[in-house]
Short mmCIF file of C-alpha atoms in Angstrom, two decimals:
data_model
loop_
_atom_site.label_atom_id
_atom_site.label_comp_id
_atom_site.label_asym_id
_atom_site.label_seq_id
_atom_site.Cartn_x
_atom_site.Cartn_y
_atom_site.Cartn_z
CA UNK Y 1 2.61 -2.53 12.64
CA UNK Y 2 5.38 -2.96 10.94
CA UNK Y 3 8.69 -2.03 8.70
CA UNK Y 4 11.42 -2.55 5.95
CA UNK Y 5 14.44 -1.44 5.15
CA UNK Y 6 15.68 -1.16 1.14
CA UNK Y 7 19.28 -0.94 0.77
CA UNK Y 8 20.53 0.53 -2.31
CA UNK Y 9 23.88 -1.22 -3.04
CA UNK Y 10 25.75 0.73 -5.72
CA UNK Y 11 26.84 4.52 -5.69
CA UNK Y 12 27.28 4.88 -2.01
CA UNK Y 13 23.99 4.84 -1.31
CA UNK Y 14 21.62 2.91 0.65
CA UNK Y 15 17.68 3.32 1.56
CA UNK Y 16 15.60 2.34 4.57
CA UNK Y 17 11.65 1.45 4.83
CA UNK Y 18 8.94 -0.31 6.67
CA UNK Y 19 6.25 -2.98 6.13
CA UNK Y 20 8.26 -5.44 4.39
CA UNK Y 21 6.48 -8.19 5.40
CA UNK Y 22 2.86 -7.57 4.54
CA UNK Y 23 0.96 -7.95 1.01
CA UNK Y 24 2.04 -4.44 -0.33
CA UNK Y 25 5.50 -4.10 1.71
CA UNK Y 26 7.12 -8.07 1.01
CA UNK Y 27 6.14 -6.94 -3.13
CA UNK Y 28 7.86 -3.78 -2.75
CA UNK Y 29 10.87 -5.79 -1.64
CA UNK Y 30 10.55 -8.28 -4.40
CA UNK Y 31 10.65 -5.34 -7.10
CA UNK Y 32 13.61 -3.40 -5.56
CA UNK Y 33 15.80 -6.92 -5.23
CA UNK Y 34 14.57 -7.48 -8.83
CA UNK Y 35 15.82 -3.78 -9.41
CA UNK Y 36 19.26 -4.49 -7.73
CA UNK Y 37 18.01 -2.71 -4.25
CA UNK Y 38 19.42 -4.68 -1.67
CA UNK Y 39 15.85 -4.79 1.30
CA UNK Y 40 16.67 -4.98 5.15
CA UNK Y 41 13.01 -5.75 6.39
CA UNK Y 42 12.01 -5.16 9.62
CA UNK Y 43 8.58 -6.00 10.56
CA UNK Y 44 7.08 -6.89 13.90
CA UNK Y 45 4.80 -9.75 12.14
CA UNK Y 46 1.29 -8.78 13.69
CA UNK Y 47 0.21 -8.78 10.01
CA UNK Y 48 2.66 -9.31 8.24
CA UNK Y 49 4.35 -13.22 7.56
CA UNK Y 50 7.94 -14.72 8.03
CA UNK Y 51 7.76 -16.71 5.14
CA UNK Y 52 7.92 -13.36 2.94
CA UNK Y 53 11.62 -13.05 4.38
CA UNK Y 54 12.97 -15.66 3.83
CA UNK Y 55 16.49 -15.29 2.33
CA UNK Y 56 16.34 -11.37 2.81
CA UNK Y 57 17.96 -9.45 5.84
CA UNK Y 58 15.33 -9.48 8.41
CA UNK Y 59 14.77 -7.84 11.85
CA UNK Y 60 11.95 -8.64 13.94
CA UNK Y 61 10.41 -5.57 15.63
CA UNK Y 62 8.15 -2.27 15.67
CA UNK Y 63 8.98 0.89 14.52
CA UNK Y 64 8.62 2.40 17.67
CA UNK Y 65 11.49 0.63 19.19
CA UNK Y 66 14.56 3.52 19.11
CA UNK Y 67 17.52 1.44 20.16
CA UNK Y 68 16.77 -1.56 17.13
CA UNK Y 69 16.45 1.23 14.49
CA UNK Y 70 19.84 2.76 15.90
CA UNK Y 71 21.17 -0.65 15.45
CA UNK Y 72 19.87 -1.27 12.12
CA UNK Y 73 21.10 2.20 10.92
CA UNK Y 74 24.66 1.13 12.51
CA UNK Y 75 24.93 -2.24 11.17
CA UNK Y 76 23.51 -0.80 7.56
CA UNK Y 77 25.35 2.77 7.57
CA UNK Y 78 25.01 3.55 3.84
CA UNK Y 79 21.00 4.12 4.78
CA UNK Y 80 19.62 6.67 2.33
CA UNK Y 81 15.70 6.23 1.82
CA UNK Y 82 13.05 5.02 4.59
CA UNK Y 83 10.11 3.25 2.95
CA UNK Y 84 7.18 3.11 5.39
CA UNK Y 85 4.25 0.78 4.20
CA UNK Y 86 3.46 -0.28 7.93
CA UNK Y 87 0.07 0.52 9.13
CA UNK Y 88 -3.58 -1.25 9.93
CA UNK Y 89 -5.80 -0.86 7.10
CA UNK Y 90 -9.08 -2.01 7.50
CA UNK Y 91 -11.86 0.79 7.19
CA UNK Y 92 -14.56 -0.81 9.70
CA UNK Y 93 -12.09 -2.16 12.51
CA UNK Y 94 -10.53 1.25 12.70
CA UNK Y 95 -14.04 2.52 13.28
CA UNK Y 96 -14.90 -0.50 15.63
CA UNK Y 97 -11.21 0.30 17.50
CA UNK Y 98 -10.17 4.28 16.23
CA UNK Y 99 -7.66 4.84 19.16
CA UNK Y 100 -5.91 1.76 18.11
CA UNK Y 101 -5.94 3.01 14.55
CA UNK Y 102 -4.25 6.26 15.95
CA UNK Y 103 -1.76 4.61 18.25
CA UNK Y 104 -0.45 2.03 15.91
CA UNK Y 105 -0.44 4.17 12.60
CA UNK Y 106 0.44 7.85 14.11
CA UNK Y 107 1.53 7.54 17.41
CA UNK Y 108 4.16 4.95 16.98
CA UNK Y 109 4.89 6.55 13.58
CA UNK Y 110 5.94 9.79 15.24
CA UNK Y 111 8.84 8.06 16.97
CA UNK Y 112 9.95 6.21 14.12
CA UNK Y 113 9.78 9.36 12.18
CA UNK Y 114 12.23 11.42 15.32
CA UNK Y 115 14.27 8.05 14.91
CA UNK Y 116 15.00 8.06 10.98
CA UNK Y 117 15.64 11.95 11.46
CA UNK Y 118 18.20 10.85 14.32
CA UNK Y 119 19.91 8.76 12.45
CA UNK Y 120 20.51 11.36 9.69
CA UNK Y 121 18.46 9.60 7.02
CA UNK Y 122 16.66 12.25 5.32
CA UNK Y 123 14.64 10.53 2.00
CA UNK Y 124 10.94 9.20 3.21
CA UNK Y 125 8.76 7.09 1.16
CA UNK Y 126 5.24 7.46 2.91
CA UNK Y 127 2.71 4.59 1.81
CA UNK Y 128 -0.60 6.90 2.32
CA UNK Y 129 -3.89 6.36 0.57
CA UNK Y 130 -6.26 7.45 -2.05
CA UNK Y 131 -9.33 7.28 1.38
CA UNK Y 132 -8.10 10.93 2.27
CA UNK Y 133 -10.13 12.30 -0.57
CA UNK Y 134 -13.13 13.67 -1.22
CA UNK Y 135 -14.19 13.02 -4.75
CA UNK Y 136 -15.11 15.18 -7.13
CA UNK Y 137 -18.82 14.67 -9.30
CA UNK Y 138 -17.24 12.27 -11.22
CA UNK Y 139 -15.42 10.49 -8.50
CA UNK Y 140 -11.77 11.40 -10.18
CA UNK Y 141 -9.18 13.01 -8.12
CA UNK Y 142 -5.56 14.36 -8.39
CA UNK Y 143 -3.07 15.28 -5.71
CA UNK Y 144 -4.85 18.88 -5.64
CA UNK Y 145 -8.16 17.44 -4.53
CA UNK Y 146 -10.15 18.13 -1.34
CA UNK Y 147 -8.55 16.37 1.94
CA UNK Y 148 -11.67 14.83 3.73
CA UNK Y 149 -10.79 11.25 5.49
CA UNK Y 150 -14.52 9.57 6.45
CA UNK Y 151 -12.88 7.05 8.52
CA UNK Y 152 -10.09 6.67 11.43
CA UNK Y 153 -8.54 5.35 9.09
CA UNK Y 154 -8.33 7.63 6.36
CA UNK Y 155 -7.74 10.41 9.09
CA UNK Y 156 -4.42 8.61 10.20
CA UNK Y 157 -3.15 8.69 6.73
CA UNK Y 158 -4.14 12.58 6.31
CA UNK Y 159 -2.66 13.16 9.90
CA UNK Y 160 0.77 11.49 9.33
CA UNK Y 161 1.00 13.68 6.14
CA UNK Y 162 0.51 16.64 7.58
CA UNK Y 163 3.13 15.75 10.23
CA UNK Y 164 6.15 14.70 7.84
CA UNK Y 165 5.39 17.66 6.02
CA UNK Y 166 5.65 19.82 9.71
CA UNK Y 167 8.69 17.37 10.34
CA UNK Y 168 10.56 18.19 6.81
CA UNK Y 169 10.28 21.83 7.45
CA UNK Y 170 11.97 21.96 10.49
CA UNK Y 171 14.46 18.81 10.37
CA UNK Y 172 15.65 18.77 6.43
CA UNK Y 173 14.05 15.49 5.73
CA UNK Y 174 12.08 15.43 2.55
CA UNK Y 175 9.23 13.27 2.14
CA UNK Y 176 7.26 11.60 -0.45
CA UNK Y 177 3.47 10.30 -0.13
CA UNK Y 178 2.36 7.86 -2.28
CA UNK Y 179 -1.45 8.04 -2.31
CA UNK Y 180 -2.81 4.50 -2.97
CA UNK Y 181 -5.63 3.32 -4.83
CA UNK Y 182 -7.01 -0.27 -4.53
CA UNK Y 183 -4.10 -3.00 -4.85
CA UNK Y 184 -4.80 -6.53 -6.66
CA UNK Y 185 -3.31 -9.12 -7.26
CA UNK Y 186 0.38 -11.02 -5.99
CA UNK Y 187 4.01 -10.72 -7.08
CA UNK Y 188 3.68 -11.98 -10.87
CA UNK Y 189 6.15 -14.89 -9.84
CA UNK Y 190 4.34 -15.70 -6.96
CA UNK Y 191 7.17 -15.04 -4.11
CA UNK Y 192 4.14 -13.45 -2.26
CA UNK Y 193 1.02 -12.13 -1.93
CA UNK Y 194 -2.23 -11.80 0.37
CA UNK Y 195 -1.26 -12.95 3.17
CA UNK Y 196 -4.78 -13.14 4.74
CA UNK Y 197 -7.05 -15.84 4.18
CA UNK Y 198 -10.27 -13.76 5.02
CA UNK Y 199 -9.59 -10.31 3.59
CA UNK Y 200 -11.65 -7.20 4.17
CA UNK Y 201 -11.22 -5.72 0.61
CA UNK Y 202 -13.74 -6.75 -2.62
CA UNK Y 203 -11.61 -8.62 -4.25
CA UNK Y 204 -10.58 -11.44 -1.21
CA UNK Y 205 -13.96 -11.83 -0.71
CA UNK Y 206 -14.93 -12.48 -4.16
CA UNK Y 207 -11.99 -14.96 -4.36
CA UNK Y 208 -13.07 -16.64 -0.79
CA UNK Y 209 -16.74 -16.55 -2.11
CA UNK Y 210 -15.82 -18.55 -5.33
CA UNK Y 211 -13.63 -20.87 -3.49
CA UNK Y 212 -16.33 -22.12 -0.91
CA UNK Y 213 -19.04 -21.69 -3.03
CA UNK Y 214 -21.23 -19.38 -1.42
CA UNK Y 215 -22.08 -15.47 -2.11
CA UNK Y 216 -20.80 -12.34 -2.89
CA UNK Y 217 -21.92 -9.52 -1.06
CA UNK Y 218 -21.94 -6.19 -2.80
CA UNK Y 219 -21.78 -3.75 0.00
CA UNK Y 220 -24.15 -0.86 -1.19
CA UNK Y 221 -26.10 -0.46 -4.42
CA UNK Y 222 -27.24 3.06 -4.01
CA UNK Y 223 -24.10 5.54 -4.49
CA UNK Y 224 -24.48 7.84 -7.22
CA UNK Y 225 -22.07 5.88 -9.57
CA UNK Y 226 -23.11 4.64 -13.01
CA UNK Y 227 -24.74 1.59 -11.95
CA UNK Y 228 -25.25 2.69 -7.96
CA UNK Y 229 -21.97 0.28 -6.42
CA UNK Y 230 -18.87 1.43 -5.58
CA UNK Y 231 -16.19 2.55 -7.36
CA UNK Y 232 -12.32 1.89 -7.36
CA UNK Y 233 -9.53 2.22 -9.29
CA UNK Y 234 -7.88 -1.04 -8.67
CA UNK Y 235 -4.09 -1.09 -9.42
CA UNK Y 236 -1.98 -4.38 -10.03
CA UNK Y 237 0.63 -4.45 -6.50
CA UNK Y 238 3.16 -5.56 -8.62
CA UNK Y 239 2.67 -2.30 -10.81
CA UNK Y 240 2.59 -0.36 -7.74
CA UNK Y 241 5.62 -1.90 -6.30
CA UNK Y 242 7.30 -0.62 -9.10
CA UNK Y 243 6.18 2.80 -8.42
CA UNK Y 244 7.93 2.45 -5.45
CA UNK Y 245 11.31 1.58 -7.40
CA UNK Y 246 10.82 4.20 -9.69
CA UNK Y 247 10.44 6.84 -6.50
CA UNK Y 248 13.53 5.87 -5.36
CA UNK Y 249 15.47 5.91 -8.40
CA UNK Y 250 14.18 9.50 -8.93
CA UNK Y 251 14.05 11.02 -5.39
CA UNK Y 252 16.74 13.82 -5.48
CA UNK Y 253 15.16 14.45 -9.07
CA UNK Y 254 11.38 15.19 -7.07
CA UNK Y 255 13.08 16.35 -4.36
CA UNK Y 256 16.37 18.02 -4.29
CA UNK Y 257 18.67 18.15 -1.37
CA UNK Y 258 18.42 21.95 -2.40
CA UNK Y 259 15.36 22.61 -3.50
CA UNK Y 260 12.14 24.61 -1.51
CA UNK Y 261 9.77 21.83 -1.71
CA UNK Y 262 10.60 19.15 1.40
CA UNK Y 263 6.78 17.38 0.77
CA UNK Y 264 5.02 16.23 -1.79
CA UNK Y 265 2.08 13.87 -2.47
CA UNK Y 266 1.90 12.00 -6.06
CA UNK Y 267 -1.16 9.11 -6.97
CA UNK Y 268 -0.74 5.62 -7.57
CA UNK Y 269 -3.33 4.31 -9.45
CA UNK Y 270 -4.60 3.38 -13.31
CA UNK Y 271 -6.52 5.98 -13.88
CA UNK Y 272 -9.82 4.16 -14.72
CA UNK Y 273 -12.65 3.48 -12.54
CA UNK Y 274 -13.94 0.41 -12.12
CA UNK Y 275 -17.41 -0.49 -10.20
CA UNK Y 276 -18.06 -3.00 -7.90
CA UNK Y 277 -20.52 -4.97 -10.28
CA UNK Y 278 -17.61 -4.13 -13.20
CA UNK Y 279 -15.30 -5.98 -10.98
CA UNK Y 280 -17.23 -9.24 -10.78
CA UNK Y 281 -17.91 -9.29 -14.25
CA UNK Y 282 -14.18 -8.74 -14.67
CA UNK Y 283 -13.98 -11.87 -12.32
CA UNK Y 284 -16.42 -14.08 -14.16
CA UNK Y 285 -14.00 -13.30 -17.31
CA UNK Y 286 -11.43 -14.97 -15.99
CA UNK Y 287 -12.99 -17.85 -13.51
CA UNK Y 288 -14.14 -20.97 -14.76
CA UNK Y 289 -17.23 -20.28 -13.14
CA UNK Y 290 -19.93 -17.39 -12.47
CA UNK Y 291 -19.82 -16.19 -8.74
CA UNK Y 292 -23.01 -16.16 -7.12
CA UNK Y 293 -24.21 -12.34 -6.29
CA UNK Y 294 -25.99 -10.89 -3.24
CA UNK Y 295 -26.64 -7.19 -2.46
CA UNK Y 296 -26.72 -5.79 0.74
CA UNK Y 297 -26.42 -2.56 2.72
CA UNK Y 298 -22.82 -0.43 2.65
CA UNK Y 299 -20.66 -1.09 5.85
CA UNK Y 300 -19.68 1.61 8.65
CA UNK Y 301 -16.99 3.90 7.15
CA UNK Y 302 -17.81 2.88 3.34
CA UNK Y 303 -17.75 5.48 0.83
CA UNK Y 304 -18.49 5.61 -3.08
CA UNK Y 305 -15.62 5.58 -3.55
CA UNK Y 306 -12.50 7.45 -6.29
CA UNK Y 307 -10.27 6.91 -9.46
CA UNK Y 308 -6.98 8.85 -9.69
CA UNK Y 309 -5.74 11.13 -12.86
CA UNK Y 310 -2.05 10.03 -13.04
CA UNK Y 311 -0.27 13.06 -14.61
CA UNK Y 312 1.89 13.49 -11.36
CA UNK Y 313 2.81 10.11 -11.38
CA UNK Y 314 3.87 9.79 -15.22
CA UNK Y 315 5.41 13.21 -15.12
CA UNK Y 316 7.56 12.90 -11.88
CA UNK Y 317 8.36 8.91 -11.71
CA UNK Y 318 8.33 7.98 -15.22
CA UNK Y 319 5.19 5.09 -14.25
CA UNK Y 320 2.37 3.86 -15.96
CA UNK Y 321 0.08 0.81 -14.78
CA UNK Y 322 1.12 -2.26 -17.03
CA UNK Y 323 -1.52 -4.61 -15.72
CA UNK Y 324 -4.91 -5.17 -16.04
CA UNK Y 325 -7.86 -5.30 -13.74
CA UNK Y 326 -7.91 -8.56 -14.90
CA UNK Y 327 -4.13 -9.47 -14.69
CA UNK Y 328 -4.92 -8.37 -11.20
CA UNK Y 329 -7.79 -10.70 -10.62
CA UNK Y 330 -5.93 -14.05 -12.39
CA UNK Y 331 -2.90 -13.28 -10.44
CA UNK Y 332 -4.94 -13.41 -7.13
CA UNK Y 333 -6.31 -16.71 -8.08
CA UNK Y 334 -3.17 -18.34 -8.71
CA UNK Y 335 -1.76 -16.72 -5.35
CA UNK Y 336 -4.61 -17.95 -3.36
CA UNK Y 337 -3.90 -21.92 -4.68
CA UNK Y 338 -0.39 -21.35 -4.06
CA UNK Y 339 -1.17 -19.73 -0.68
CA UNK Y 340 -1.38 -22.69 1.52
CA UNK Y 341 1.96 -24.35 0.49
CA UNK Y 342 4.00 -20.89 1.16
CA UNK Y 343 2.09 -20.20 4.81
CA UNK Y 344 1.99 -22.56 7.34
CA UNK Y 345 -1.24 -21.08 8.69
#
């Protein structure tokens, strides 16, 4: 679990968030100091790395811990906007380990939640996640689409919704869900990236297959997409991480100090579907070699799988993808040869 703050230097304002030291958090932080946002990360490093703070305000710790975000808020008083990316993500170990799931991604988030509200701030960035839906016959969805988490997982991200909006009713803060899709690839510039070396998600194991030379698994053949695998819409990180810029410029303008709405959900994602077997020919596109292919049975707490309409996010933060799938994919390969010489493990 873990957490970063953004400080917005300029116009009296400041913002606050968490996971700032993970793969999605450390390249939000990278857009918003590219963006002239000042981050304050505070992370408690069980995932996420120490290199990716280097040179940035940095406080080690969990989000549960009341007195160190009292003293953040004091030493940082021009706090305006929490950005909470911290959370476990991966589908089968919160099925393998669910009450973890809950404790570290709800439980402690309550109580950082009671502490933001305590210490006035009242803009929240949630990072939630496409998994909450169920997908229409075509696998698209938009922000009005059925709410049906098939994992622990999923359900914490539905859960913690539900409970900012319940919180922004009765407290005055407003919250803002980002719902994400599938993120690829690294910072452009290659500050950071993937900090795992043996990630759950497709496209770390098609990278870790292609490095060692061994197979790919495709993880179910038989869902009723147009060639039976899975289906994603995969979304460059460093496109996303400028969604999250581009929610903070324009919070009041979503959400007005004045206005009747205190919660809203908006989509981050391309727009286009891609399939499993689409991604690895995507892949062989850009390696210099063909991976080797094996298909096997889905894992616990797999679904088919969903690809986002992005009206929301066009209309309200002024965002379009500017990446490829393939931008996505060559940017992972260059972060995972660069990998070794930015971790030390």
């Amino acid at each position: 679990m873990s957490a970063a703050t953004v400080v917005r230097r300029g116009g009296g304002r400041e913002g606050t968030g968490c996971g700032g030291a993970g793969f999605i958090g450390s390249t939000v932080v990278s857009a918003c100091l590219d963006d002239g946002l000042v981050p304050v990360v505070l992370d408690n490093l069980c995932t996420g790395r120490v290199e990716f703070t280097r040179d940035r305000i940095f406080y080690r710790g969990d989000i549960a811990d009341g007195a160190l975000l009292d003293r953040i808020f004091a030493e940082h008083p021009d706090i305006a906007a929490v950005v909470h990316a911290a959370a476990l993500i991966v589908v089968p170990d919160s099925v393998a380990e669910p009450l973890r799931y809950y404790r570290e991604n709800v439980a402690k988030s309550i109580d950082f939640i009671d502490h933001v509200v305590r210490n006035g701030c009242r803009r929240y960035l949630f990072s939630s996640s496409a998994a909450i839906y169920r997908p229409g016959e075509d696998f698209s969805v938009d922000e009005t689409s059925p709410v049906e988490p098939t994992s622990p997982y999923a359900h914490t991200k539905a859960m913690l919704e539900q409970i900012l909006a319940d919180a922004s009713v009765a407290t005055g803060l407003r919250a803002l869900s980002l719902r994400y899709f599938n993120p690829i690839g690294a910072d452009p510039r290659l500050r950071t990236g993937l900090q795992l070396r043996r990630p759950s998600h497709a496209l770390g194991k098609m990278i870790n297959a292609y490095v060692d030379g061994e197979e790919f698994l495709i993880t179910g053949v038989d869902w009723p997409t147009r060639d039976g695998s899975g289906i994603r819409d995969y979304v460059h990180v460093w496109d996303l991480a400028r969604a999250h810029v581009q929610a903070l410029r324009r919070f009041d303008r979503i959400l007005p100090p004045d206005g009747d709405r205190t919660h809203l959900a908006v989509n981050i994602g391309t727009g286009d579907g891609t399939t499993v077997r689409e991604l690895v020919a995507a892949f062989n596109t850009v390696a210099d070699r063909p991976l080797r292919v094996r298909e096997t049975a889905a894992r616990p707490g797999d679904q088919a799988g969903s690809y986002t309409r992005t009206g929301r996010s066009r209309e309200l933060l002024d965002w379009k993808p500017e990446l490829t799938v393939a931008d996505g994919i060559r940017d992972s390969l260059r972060w995972a040869a660069r990998r070794d010489s930015v971790l030390t493990d």
